[in-house]
PDB file of C-alpha atoms in Angstrom:
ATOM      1  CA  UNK A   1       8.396   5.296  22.087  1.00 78.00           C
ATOM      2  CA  UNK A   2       8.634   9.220  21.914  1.00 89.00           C
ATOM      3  CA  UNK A   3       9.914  10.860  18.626  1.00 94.00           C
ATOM      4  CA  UNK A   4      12.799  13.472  19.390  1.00 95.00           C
ATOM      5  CA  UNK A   5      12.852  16.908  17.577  1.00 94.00           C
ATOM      6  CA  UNK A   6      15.642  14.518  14.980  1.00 95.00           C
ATOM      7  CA  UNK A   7      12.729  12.286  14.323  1.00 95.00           C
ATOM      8  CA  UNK A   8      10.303  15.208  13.305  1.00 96.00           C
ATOM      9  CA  UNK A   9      13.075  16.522  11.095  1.00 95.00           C
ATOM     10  CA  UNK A  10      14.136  13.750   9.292  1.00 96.00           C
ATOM     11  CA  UNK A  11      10.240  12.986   9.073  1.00 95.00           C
ATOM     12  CA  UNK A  12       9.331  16.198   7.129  1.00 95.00           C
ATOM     13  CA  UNK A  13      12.349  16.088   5.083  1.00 95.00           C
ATOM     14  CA  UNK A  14      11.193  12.806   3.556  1.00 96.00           C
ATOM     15  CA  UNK A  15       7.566  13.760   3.344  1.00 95.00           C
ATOM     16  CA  UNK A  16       9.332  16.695   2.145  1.00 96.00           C
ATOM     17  CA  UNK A  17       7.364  19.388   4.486  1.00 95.00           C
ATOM     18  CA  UNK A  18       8.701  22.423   5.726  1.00 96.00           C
ATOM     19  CA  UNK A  19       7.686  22.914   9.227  1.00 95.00           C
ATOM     20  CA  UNK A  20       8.881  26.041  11.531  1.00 96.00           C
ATOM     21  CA  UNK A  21       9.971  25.145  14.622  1.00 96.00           C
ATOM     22  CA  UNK A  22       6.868  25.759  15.952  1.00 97.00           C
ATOM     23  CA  UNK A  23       4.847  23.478  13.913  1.00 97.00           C
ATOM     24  CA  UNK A  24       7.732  20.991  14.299  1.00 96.00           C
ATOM     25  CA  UNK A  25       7.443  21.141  17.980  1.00 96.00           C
ATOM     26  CA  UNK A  26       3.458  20.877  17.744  1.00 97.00           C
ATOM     27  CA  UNK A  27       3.681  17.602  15.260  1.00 96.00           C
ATOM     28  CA  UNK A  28       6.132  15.873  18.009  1.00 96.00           C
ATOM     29  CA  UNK A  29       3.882  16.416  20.500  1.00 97.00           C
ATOM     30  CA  UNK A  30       0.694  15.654  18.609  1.00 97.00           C
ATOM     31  CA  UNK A  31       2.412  12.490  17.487  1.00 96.00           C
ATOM     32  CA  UNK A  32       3.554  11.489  20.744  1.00 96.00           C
ATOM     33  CA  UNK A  33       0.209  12.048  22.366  1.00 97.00           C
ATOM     34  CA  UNK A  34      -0.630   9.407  19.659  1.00 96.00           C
ATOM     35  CA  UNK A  35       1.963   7.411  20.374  1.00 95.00           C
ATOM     36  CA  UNK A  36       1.026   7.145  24.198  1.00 95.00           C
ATOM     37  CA  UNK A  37      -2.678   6.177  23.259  1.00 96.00           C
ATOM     38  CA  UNK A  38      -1.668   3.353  21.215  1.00 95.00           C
ATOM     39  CA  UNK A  39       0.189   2.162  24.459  1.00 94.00           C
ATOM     40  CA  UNK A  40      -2.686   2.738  26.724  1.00 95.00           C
ATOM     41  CA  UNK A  41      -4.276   0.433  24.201  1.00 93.00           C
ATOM     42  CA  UNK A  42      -1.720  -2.273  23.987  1.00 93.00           C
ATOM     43  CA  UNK A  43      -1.918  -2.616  27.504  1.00 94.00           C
ATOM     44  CA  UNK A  44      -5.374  -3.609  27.910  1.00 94.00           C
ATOM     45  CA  UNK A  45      -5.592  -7.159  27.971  1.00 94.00           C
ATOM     46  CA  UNK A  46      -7.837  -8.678  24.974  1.00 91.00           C
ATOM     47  CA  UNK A  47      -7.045 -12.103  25.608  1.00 93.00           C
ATOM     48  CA  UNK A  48     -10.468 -14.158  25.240  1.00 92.00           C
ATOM     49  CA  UNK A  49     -11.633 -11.338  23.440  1.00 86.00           C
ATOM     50  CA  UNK A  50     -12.884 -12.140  19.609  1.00 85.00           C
ATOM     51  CA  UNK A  51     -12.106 -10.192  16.574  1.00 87.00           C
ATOM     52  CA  UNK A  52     -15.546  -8.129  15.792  1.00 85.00           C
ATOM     53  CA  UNK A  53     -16.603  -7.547  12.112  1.00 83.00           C
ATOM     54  CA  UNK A  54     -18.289  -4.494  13.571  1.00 84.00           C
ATOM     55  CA  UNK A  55     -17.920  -2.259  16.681  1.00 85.00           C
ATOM     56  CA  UNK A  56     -21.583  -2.993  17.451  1.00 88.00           C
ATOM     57  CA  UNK A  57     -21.334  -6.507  17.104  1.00 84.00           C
ATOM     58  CA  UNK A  58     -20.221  -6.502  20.852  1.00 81.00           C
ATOM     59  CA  UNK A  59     -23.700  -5.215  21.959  1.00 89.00           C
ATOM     60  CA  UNK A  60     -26.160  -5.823  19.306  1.00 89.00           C
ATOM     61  CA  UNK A  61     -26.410  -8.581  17.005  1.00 87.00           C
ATOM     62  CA  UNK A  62     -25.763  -6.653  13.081  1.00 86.00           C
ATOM     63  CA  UNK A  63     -26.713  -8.263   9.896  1.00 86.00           C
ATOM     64  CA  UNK A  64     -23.709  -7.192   7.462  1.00 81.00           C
ATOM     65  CA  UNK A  65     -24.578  -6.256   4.060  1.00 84.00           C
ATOM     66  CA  UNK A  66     -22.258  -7.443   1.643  1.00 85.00           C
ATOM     67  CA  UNK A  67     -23.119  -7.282  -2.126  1.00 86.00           C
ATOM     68  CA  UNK A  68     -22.399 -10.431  -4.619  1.00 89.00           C
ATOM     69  CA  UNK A  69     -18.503 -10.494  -5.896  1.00 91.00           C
ATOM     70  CA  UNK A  70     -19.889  -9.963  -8.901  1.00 92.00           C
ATOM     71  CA  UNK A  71     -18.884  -7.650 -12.500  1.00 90.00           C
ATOM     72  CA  UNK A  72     -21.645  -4.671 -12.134  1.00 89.00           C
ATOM     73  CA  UNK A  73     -19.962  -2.422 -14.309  1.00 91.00           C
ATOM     74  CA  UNK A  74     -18.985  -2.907 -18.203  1.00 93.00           C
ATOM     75  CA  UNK A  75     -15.070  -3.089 -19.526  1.00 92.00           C
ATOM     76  CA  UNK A  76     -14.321   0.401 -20.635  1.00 93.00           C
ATOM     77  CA  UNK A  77     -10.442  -0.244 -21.025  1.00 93.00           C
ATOM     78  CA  UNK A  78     -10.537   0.660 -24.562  1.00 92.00           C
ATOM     79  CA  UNK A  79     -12.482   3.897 -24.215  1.00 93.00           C
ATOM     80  CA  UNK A  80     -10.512   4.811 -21.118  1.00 93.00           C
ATOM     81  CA  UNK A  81      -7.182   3.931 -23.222  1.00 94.00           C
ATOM     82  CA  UNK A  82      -8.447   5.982 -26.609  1.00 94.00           C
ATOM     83  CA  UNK A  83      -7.489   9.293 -24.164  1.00 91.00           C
ATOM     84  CA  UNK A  84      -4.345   8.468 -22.831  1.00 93.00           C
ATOM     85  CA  UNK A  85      -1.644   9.909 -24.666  1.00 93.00           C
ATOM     86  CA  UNK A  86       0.788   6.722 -24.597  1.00 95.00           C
ATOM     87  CA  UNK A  87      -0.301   2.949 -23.944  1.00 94.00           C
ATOM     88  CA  UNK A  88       0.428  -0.726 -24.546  1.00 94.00           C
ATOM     89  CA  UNK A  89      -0.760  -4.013 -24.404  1.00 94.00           C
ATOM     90  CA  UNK A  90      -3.777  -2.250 -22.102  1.00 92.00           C
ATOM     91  CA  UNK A  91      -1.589  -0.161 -19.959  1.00 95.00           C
ATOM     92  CA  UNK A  92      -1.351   3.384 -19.606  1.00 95.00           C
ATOM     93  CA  UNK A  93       2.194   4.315 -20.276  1.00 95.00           C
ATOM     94  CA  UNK A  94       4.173   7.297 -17.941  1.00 93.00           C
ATOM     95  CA  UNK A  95       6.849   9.052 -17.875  1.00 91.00           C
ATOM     96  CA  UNK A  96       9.864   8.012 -15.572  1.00 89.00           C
ATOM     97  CA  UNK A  97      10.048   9.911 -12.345  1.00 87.00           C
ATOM     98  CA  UNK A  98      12.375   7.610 -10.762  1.00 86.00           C
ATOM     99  CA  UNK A  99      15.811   7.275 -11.881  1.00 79.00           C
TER     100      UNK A  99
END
């Protein structure tokens, strides 16, 4: 899958970038180069091959070092919600930017 110069276009106008044609024509072919990695990658056959937690897993055994699911900090809704300028029931309330 290559992007045309359409693709880059209609890209930037929804990310809403303005790109010369110069920097339009460098982002396709950044993106493609990306694009063609990812294939080179999808062709290389992983079948047998387990998921790894971590990239060194595959040559060194690696203790992970996961903390307790546990609360560590206090509830500071209530002084966080003192500042905002509009809330309810515990919510910070915004102003519509979406019609």
């Amino acid at each position: 899958m290559a992007l045309t110069p359409e693709d880059i276009t209609r890209i930037a106008r929804l990310a809403r970038l303005e790109l010369t044609a110069p920097e339009a024509q460098r982002m396709r072919a950044t993106i493609n180069d990306f694009f063609a990695i990812v294939q080179q990658m999808r062709a290389v056959d992983t079948t047998g091959v387990k998921p790894l937690a971590h990239p060194l897993a595959a040559v060194q055994p690696v203790a992970l070092r996961l903390m307790p699911d546990e609360v560590s900090e206090p509830d500071q809704r209530d002084a966080c919600l003192a500042n905002a300028p509009a809330a309810e029931r515990g919510l910070f309330l915004v102003p519509r930017v979406i019609e």
